[in-house]
PDB file of C-alpha atoms in Angstrom:
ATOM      1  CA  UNK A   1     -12.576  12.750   6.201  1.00  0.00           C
ATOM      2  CA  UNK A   2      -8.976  13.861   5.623  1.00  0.00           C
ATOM      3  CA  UNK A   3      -7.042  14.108   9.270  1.00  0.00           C
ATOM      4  CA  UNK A   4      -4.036  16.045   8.938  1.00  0.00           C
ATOM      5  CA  UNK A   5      -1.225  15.039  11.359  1.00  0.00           C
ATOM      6  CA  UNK A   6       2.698  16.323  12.051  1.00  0.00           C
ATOM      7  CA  UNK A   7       4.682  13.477  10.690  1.00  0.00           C
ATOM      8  CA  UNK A   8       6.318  11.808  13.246  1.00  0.00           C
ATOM      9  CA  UNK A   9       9.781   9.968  13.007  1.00  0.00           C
ATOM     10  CA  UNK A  10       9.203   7.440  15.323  1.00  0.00           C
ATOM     11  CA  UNK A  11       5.087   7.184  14.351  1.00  0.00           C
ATOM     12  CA  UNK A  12       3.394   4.302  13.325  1.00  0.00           C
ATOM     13  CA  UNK A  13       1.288   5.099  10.228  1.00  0.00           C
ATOM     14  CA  UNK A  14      -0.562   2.801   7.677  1.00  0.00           C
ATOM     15  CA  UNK A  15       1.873   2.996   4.335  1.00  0.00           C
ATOM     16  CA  UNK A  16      -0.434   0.747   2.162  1.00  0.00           C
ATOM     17  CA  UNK A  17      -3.752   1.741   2.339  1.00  0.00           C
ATOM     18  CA  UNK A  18      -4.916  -1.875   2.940  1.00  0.00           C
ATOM     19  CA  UNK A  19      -6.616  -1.241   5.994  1.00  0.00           C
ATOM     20  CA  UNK A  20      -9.574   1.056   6.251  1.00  0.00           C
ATOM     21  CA  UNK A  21     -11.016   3.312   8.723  1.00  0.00           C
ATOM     22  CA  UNK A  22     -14.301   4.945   9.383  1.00  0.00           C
ATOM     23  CA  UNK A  23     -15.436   7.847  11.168  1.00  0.00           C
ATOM     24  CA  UNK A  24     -19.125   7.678  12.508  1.00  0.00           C
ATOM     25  CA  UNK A  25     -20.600  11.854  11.830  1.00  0.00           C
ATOM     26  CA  UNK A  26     -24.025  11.861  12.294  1.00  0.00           C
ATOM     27  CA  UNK A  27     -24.660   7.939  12.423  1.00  0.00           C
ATOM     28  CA  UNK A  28     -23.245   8.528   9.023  1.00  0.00           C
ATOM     29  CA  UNK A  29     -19.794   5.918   7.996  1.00  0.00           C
ATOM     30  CA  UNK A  30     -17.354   8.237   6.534  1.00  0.00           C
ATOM     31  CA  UNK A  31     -14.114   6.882   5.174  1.00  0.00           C
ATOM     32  CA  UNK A  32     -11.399   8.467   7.321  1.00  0.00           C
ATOM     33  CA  UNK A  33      -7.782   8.931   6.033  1.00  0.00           C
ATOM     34  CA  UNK A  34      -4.850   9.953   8.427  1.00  0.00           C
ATOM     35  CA  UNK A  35      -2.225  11.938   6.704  1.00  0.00           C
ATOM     36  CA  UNK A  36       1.472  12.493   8.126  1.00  0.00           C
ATOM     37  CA  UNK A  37       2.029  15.663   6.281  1.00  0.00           C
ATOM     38  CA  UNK A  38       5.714  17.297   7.200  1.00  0.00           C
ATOM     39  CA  UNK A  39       6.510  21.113   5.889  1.00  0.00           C
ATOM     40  CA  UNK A  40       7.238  22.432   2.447  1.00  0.00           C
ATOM     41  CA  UNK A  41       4.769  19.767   0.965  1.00  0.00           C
ATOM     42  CA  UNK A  42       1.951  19.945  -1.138  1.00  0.00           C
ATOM     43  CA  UNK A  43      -1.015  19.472   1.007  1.00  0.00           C
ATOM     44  CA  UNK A  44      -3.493  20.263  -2.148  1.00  0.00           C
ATOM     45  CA  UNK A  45      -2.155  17.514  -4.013  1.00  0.00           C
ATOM     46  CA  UNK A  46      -1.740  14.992  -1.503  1.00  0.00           C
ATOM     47  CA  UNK A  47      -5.280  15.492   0.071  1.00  0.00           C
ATOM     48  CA  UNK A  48      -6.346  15.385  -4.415  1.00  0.00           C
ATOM     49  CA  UNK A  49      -4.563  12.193  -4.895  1.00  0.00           C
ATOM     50  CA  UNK A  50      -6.055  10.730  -1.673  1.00  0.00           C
ATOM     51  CA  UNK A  51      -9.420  11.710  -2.921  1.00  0.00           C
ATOM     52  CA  UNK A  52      -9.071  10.368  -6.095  1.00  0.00           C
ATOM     53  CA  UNK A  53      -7.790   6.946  -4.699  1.00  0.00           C
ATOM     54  CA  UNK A  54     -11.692   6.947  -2.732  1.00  0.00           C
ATOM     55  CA  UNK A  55     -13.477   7.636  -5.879  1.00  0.00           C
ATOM     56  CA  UNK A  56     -11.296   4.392  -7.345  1.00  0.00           C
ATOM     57  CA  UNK A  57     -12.539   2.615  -4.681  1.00  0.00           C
ATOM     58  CA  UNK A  58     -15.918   3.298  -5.287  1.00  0.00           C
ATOM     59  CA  UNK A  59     -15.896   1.929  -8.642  1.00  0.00           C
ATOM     60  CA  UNK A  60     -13.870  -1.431  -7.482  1.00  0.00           C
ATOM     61  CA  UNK A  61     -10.857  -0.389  -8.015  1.00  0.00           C
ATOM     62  CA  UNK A  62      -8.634  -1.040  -4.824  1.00  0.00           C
ATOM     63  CA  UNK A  63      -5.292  -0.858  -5.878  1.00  0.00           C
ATOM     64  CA  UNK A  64      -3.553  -1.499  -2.278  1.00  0.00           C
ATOM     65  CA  UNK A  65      -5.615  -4.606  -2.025  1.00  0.00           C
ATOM     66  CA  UNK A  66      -4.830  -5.514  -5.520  1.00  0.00           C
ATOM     67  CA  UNK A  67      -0.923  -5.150  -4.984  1.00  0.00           C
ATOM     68  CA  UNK A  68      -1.158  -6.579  -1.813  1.00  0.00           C
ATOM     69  CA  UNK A  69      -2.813  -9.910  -3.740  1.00  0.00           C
ATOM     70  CA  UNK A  70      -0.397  -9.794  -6.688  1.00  0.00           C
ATOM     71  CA  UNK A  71       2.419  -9.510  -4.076  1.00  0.00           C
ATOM     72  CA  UNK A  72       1.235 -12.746  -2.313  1.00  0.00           C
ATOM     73  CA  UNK A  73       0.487 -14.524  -5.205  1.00  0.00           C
ATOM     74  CA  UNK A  74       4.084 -14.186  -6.617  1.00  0.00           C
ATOM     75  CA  UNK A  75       5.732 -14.681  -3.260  1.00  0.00           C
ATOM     76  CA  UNK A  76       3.359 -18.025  -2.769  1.00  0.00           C
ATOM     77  CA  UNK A  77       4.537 -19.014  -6.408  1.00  0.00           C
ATOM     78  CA  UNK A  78       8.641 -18.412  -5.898  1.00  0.00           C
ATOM     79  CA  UNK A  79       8.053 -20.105  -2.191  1.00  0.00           C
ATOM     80  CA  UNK A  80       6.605 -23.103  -4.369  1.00  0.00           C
ATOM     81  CA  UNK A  81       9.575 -22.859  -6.946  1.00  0.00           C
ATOM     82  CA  UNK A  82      12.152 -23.222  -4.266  1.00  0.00           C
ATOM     83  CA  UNK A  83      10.536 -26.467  -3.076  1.00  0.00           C
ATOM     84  CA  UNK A  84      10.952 -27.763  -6.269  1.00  0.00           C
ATOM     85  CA  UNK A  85      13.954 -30.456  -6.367  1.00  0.00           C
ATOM     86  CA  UNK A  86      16.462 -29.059  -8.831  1.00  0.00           C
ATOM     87  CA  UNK A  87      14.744 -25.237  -8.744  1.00  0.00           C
ATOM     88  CA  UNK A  88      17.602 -23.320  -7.059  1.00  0.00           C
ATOM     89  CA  UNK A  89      20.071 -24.706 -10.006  1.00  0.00           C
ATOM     90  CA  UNK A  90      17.090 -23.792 -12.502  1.00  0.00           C
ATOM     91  CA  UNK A  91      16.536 -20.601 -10.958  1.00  0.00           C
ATOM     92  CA  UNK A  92      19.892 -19.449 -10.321  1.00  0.00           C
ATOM     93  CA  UNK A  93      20.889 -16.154 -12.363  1.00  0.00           C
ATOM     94  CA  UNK A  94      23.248 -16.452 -14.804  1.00  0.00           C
ATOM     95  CA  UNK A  95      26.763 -14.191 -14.517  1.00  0.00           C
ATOM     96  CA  UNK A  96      27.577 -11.573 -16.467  1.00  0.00           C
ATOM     97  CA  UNK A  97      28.171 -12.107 -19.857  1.00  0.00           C
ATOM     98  CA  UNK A  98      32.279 -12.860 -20.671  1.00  0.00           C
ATOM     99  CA  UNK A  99      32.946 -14.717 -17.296  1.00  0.00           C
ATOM    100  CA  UNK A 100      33.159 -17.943 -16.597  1.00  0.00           C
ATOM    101  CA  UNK A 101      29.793 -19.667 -14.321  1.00  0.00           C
TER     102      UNK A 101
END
């Protein structure tokens, strides 16, 4: 189920497609998507691209969840590196090349 909203400036709308929401239709649990849609865009493709990101899921592919994991992960492993004793000096970037640290 595709819902079709005016976008909003000030609206509060789900940008990462972690979170999931179903729509009960005849004690039925249909997937329900909520799409800020503002004019000149193409509403085809959008509502295509949203429909193929449900058939991914289907098959196990959640690629919001997946980000959302790799993107904790890393931020868990650089939170560990600046822990480290002697990590910021380690970690520091080096300047650019012909000047002087």
């Amino acid at each position: 189920m595709v819902e079709m909203l005016e976008w909003q400036h000030d609206g509060i709308y789900d940008r990462t497609g972690v979170d999931e929401a179903y729509e009960t239709v005849l004690k039925t649990e249909v997937p329900r998507i909520r799409l800020p849609l503002r004019p000149g865009r193409n509403v085809a493709s959008i509502v295509e691209v949203a429909a193929r990101n449900h058939l991914l899921k289907l098959q196990g592919h959640h690629s919001a969840r997946q980000f959302a994991q790799r993107l904790e992960r890393q931020l868990l492993e650089e939170e560990q590196r600046l822990q480290t004793p002697g990590a910021e000096a380690a970690g520091a970037p080096l300047p650019p090349s012909g000047e002087a640290p």
